Coordinates of C-alpha atoms and ligand atoms in Angstrom, one line a residue:
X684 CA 21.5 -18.3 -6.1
X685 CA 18.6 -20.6 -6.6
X686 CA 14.6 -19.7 -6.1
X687 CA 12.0 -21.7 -5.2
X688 CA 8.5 -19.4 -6.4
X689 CA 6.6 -23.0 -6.2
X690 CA 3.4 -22.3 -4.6
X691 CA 3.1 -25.1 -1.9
X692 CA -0.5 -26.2 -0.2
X693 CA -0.3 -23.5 2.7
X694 CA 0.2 -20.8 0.0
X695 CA -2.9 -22.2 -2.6
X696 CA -5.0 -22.2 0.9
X697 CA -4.5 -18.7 1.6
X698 CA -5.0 -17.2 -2.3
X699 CA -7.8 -19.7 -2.2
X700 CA -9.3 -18.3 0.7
X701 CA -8.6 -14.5 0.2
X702 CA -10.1 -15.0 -3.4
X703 CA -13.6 -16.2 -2.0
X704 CA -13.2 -13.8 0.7
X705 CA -12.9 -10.9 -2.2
X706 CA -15.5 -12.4 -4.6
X707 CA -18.1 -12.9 -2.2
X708 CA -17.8 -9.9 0.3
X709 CA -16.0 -7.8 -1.8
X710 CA -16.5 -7.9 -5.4
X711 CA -20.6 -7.4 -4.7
X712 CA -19.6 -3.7 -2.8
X713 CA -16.8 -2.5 -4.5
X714 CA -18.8 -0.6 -7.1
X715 CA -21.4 0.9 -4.7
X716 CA -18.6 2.2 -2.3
X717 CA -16.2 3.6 -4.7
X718 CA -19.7 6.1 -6.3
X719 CA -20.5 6.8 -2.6
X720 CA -17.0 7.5 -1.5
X721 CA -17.0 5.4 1.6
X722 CA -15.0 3.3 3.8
X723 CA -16.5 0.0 5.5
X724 CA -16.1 -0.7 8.9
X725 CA -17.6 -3.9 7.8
X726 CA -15.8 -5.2 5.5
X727 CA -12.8 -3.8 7.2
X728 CA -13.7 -5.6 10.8
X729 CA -14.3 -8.9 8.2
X730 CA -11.0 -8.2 6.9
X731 CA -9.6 -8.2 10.1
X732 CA -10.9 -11.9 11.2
X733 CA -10.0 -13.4 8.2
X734 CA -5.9 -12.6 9.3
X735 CA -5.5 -9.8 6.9
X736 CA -4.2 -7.5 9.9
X737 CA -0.7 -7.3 11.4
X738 CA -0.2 -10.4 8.5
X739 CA 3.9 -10.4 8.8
X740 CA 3.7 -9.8 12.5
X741 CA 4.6 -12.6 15.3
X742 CA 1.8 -14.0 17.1
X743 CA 3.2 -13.5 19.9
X744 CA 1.9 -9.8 19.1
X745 CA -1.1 -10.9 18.0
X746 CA 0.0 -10.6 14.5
X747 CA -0.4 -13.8 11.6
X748 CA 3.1 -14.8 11.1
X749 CA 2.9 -15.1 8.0
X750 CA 5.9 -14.7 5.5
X751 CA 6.1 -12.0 2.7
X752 CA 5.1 -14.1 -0.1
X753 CA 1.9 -15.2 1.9
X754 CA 1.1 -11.2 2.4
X755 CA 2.2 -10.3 -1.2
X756 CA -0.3 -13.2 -2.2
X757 CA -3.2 -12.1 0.1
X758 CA -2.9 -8.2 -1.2
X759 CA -2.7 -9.3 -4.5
X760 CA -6.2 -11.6 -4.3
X761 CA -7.8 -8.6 -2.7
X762 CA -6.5 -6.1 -5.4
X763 CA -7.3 -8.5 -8.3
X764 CA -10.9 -7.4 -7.2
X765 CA -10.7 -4.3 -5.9
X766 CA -8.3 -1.8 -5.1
X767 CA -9.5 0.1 -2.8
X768 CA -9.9 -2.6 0.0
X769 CA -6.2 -4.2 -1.1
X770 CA -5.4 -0.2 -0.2
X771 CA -6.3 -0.2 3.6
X772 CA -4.6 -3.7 3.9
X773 CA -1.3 -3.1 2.5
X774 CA -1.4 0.3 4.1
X775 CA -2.3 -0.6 7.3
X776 CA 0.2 -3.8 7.5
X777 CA 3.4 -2.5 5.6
X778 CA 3.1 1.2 6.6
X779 CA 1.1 1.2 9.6
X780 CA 2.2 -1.6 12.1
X781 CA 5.7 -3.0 10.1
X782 CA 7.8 0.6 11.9
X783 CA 6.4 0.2 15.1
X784 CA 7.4 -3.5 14.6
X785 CA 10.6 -3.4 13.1
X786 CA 11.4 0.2 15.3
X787 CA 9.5 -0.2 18.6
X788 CA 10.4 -0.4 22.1
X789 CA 9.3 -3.5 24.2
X790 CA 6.5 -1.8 25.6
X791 CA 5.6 0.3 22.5
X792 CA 5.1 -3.2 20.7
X793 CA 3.1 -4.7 23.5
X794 CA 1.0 -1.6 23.9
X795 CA -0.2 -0.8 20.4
X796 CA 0.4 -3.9 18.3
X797 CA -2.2 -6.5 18.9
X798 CA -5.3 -4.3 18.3
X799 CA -3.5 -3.3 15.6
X800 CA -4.2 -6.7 14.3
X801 CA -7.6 -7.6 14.7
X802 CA -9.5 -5.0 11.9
X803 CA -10.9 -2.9 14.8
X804 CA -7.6 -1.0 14.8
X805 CA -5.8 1.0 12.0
X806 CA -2.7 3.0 12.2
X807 CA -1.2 5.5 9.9
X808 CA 2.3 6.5 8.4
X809 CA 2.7 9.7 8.3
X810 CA 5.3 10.9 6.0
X811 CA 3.7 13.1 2.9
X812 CA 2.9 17.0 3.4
X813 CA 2.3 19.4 1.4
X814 CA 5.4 20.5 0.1
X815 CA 7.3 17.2 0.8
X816 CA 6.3 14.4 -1.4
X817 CA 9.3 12.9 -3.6
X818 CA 11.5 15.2 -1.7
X819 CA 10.8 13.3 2.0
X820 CA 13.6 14.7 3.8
X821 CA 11.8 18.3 3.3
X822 CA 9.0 18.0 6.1
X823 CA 7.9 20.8 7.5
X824 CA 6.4 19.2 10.2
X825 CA 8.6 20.1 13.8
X826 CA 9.0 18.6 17.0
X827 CA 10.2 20.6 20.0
X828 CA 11.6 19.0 22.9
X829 CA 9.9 20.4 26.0
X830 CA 12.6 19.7 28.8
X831 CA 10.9 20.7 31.9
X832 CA 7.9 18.4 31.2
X833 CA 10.3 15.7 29.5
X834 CA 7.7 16.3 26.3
X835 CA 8.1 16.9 22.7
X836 CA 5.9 19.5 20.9
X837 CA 4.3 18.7 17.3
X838 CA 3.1 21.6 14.8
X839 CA 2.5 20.9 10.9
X840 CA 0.4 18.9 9.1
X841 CA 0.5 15.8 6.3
X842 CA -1.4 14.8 3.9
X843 CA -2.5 11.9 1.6
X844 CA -2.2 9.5 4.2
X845 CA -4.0 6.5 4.0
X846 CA -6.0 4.8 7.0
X847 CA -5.4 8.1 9.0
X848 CA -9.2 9.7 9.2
X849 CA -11.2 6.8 9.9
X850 CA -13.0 6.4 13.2
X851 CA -11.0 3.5 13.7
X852 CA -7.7 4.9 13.0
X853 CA -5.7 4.6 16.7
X854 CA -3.0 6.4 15.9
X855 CA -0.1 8.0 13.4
X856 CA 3.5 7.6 13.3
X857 CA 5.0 10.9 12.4
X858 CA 8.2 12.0 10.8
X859 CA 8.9 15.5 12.1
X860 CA 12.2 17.8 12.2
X861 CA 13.9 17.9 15.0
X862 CA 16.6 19.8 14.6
X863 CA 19.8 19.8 12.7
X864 CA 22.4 17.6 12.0
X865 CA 26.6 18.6 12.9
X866 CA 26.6 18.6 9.0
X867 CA 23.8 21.0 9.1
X868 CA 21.3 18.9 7.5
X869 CA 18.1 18.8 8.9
X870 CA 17.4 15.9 11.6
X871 CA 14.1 14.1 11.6
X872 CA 12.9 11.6 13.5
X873 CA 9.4 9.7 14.0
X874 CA 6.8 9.9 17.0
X875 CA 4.1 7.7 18.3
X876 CA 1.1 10.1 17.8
X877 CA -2.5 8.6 19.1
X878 CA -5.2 9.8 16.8
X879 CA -7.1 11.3 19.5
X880 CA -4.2 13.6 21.6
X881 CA -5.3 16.9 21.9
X882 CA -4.4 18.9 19.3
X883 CA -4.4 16.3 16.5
X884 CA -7.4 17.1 13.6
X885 CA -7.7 14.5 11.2
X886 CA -10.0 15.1 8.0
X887 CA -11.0 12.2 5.2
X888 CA -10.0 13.9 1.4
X889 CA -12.8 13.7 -0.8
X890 CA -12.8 13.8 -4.5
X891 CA -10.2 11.0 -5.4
X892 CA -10.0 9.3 -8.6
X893 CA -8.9 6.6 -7.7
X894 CA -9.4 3.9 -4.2
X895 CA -12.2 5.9 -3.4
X896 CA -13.6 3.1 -0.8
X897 CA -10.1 3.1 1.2
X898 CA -9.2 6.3 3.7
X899 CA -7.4 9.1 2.7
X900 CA -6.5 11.9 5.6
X901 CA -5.4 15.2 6.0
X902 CA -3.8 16.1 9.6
X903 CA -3.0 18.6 11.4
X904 CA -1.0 18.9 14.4
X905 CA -1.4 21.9 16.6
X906 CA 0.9 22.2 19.6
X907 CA 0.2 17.9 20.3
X908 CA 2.1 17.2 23.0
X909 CA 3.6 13.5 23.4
X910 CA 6.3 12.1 25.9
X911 CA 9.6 11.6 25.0
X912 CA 8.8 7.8 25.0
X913 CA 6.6 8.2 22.3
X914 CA 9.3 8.6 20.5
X915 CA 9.9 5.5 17.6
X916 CA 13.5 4.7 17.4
X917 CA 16.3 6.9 17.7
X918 CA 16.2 11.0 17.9
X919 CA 17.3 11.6 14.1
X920 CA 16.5 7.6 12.8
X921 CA 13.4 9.0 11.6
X922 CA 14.6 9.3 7.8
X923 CA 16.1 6.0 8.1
X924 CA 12.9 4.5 9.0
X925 CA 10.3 6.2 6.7
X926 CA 13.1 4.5 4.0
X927 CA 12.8 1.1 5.2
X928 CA 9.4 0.9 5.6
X929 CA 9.1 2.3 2.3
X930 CA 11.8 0.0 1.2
X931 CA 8.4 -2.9 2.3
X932 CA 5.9 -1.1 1.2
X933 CA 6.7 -1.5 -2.5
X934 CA 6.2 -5.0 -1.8
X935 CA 2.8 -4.5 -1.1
X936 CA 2.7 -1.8 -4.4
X937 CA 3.7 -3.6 -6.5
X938 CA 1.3 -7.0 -5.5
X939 CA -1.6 -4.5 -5.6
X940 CA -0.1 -4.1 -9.3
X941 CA 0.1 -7.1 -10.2
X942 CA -3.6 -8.2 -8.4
X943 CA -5.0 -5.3 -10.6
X944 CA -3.6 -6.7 -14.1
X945 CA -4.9 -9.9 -13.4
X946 CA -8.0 -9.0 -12.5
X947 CA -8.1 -7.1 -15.8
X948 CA -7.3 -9.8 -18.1
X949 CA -9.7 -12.3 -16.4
X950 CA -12.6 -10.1 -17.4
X951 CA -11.5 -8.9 -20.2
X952 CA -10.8 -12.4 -21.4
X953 CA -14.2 -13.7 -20.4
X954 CA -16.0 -10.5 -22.2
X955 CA -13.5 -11.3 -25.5
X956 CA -15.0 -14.5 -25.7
X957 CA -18.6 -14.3 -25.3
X958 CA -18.5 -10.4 -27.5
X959 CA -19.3 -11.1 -30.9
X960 CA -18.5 -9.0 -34.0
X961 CA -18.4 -9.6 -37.4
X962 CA -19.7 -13.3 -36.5
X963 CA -17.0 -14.3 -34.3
X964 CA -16.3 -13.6 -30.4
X965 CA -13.6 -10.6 -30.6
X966 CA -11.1 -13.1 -29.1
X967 CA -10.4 -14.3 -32.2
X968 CA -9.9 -10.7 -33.7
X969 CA -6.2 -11.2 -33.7
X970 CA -6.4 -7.6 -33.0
X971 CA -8.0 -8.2 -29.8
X972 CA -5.9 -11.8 -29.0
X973 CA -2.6 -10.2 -29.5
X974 CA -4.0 -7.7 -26.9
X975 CA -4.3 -10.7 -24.6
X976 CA -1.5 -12.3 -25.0
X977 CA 0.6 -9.1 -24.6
X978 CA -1.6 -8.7 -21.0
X979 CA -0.6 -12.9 -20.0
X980 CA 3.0 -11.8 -20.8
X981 CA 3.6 -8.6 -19.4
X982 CA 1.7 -10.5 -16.1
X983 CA 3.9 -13.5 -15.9
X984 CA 7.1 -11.0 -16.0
X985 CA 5.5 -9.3 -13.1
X986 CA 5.1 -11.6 -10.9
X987 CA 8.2 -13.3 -11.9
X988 CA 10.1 -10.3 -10.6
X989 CA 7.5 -9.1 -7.4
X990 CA 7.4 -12.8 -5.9
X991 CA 11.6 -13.1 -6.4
X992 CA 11.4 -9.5 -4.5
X993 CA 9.2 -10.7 -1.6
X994 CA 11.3 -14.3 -1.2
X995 CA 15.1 -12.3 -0.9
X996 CA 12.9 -10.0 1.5
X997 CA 12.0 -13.2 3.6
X998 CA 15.2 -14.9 3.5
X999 CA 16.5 -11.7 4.9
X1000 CA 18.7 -11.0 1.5
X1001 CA 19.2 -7.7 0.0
X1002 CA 15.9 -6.7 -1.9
X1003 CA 15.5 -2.9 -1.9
X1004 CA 16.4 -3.0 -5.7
X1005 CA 14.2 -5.8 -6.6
X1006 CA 11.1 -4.4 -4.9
X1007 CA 11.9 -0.8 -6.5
X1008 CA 11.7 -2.8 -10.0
X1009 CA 8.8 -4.4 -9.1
X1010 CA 6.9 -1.3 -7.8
X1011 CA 7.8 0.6 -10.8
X1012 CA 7.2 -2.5 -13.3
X1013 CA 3.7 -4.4 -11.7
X1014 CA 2.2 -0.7 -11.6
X1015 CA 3.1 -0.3 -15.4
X1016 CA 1.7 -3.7 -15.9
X1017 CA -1.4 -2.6 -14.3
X1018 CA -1.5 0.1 -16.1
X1019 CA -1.3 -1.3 -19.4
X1020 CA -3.4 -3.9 -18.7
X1021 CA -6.3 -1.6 -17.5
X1022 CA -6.2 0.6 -20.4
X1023 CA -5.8 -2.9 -22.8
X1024 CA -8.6 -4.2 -21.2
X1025 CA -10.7 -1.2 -21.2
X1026 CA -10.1 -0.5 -25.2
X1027 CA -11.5 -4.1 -25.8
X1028 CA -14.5 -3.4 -24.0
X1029 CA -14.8 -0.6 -26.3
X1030 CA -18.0 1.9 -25.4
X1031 CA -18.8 -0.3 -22.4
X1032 CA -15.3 0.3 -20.7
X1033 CA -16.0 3.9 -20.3
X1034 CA -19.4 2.5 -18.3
X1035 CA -19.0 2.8 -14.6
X1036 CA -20.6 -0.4 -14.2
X1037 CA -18.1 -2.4 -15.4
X1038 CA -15.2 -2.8 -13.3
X1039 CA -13.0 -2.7 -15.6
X1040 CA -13.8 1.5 -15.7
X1041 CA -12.9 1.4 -11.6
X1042 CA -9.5 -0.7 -12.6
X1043 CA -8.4 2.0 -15.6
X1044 CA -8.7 4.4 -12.3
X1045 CA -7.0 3.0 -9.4
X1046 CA -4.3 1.7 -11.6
X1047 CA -3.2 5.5 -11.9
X1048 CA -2.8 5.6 -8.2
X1049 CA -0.1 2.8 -8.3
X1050 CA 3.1 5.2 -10.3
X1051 CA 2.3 8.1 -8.1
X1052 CA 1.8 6.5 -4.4
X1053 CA 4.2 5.1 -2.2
X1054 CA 7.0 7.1 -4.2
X1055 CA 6.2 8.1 -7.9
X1056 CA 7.4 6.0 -11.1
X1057 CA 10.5 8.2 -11.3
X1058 CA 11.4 8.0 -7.6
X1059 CA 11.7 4.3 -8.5
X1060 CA 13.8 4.6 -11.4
X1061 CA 16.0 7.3 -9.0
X1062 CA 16.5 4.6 -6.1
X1063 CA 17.0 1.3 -8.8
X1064 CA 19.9 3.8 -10.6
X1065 CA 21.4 4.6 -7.7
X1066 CA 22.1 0.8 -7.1
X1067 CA 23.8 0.7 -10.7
X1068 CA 26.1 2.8 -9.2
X1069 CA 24.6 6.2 -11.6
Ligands
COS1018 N1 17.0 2.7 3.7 C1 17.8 3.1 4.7 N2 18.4 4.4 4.6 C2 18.2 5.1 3.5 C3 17.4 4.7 2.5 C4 16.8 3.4 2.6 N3 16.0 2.9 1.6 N4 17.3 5.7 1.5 C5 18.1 6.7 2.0 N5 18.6 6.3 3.2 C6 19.5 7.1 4.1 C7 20.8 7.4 3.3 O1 21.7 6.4 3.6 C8 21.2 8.7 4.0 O2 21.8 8.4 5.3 P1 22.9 9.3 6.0 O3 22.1 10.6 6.4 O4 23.3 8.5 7.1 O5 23.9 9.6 4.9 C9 19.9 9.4 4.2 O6 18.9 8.4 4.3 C10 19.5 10.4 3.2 O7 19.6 9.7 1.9 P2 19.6 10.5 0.5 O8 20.6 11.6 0.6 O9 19.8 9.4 -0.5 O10 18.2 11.0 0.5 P3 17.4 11.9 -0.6 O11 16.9 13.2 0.0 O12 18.3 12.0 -1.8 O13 16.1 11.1 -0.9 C11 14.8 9.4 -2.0 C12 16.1 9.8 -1.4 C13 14.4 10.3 -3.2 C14 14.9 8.0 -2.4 C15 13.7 9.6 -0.9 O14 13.4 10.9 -0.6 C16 12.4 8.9 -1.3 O15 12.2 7.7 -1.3 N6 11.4 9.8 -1.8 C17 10.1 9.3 -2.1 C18 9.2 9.3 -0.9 C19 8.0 8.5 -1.1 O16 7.9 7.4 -1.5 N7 6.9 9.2 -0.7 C20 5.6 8.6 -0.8 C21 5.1 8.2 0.5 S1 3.4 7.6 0.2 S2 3.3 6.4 1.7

């Protein structure tokens, strides 16, 4: 199989223009929001009309169009500045609108997609509770089927979900047991839940580490009742389809990884060479250039293997392995590249105002979100057959 990774004029426009989007609007914030905690509607709405909403989806929706390399590209320009903003966007597009997208009815598509992508609009996936993380297939979470009224019945709660308390969150897709399979497994399957049906109570999570600008909810579902066409896909697809989208998602991971790294060694590179010790700038430490050119390396590998990932995914070739390994290897990258960087700003690194403090934190985020380091390493040895 041959790739072509070139980065043609349409792609350089979009980084180009997602770059000076995140340097100018961003990059200025991102400090101030991430010691305050908060989420901006602002920026957000800005995100929106610069075509960072519904990005993969047809316009016909209302979406971009664009391809998956374009959106790995764009979350990665946002994330090499900030990670809480490259949050709500990858979020939002591969968790949020991609399964109502890829899984919705007709009129499910036409009703909630195109505010969806604007930036006014956010929607949630809502997949993690409280005792069902790695394990996804444990959800407490239950749906009744209410026959007379032709109605299913919600009761449980998730948590962690990103995008799902803001005032501008319209709704939640929900994976939720409904009953049990002729095997005797349990049978899940996913519901259109608006944000404001009766019954729902969304709260923001305070006291994060890490993305502390982005949306983090806790929801509660108590006796929500939504028709049996709110229903998103099949009764007992609903496993199937938290999989897939996660099966995208990492895309969007691992481009948030990989934004992060470089973002790191651009500023730890420019600080190496204008630091000075023992009469020299610390780039020319070996100690410290080794450092950098471990960081270059490690980078180039990444995005080697995400981009390969995101092109099989838009030529519609299998890539669920590939995006697993680049998940699992751009958040290590990050990672490494955070703590690197911060160790060569030495007492400044552990200074909130340098960035480079903010990076070391969100990286963290990146092997425990959107399946954990070792859930990676589960799903990429299950395709070498272990
Ligand atoms: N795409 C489509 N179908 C999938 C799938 C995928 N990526 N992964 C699993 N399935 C299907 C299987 O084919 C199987 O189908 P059948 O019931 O028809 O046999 C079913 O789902 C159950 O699969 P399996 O038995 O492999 O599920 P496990 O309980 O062993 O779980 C892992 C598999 C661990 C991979 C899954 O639970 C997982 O990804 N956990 C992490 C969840 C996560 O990332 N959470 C973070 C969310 S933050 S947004």
């Amino acid at each position: 199989m041959s790739y072509d990774f070139s980065e043609n004029e349409e792609l350089t426009l979009l980084r180009q223009s997602v770059r000076d989007f995140a340097e100018k609007e961003i990059a200025p914030r991102a400090h101030e929001l991430d010691e305050k905690e908060e989420f901006s509607y602002e920026l957000t709405e800005k995100m929106g009309e610069l075509g960072l909403f519904g990005t993969v989806i047809p316009t016909e929706y209302g979406g971009q169009g664009m391809d998956y390399v374009q959106y790995v590209v764009a979350v990665e320009e946002l994330a090499r500045v900030d990670g809480s903003h490259a949050a709500t966007i990858a979020a939002h597009n591969s968790l949020g609108v991609a399964p109502l997208y890829y899984y919705g009815t007709e009129e499910q598509k036409k009703k909630y997609i195109p505010s969806l992508c604007t930036g006014k609009g956010m929607w949630a996936f809502g997949l993690t509770e409280p005792e069902a993380g790695s394990d996804a297939q444990s959800s407490k979470t239950r749906a009744v089927y209410d026959a007379a009224r032709d109605e299913w019945v919600i009761n449980g709660s998730k948590i962690w979900i990103t995008n799902s308390a803001a005032k501008t969150t319209e709704g939640i897709t929900v994976q939720a047991v409904t009953g049990q399979k002729a095997d005797g497994r349990t049978e899940l399957s996913c519901f259109i839940v608006p944000a404001d049906a009766p019954g729902v109570t969304r709260r923001t999570m305070h006291g994060k580490m890490m993305w502390r600008a982005s949306n983090t909810g806790e929801l509660y579902f108590d006796n929500v009742r939504v028709p049996n066409s709110a229903m998103l896909g099949q009764r007992g697809q609903g496993f199937k389809i938290m999989m897939e989208t996660l099966d995208n998602g990492r895309l969007s991971i691992g481009a948030m990884g990989l934004g992060l790294a470089k973002g790191a060694l651009e500023m730890t590179l420019k600080y190496a060479k204008e630091r000075k010790t023992f009469g020299v700038p610390i780039a020319k430490h070996q100690a410290v250039a080794f450092k950098l050119a471990e960081m270059a390396t490690r980078i180039e590998a990444a995005e080697g293997l995400l981009y390969k990932a995101a092109w099989l995914k838009q030529k519609g070739k299998p890539f669920q392995k590939q995006a697993a390994m680049a998940k699992l290897y751009c958040s290590e990258v990050a990672e490494y590249c955070a703590r690197e960087g911060q160790q060569t700003f030495g007492g400044y690194g552990l200074m909130k105002e340098y960035p480079i403090e903010r990076f070391y934190r969100d990286a963290a985020l990146l092997r425990i979100g959107e399946g954990t380091s070792e859930i990676q390493r589960l799903v990429i040895s299950r395709y070498l057959g272990c």
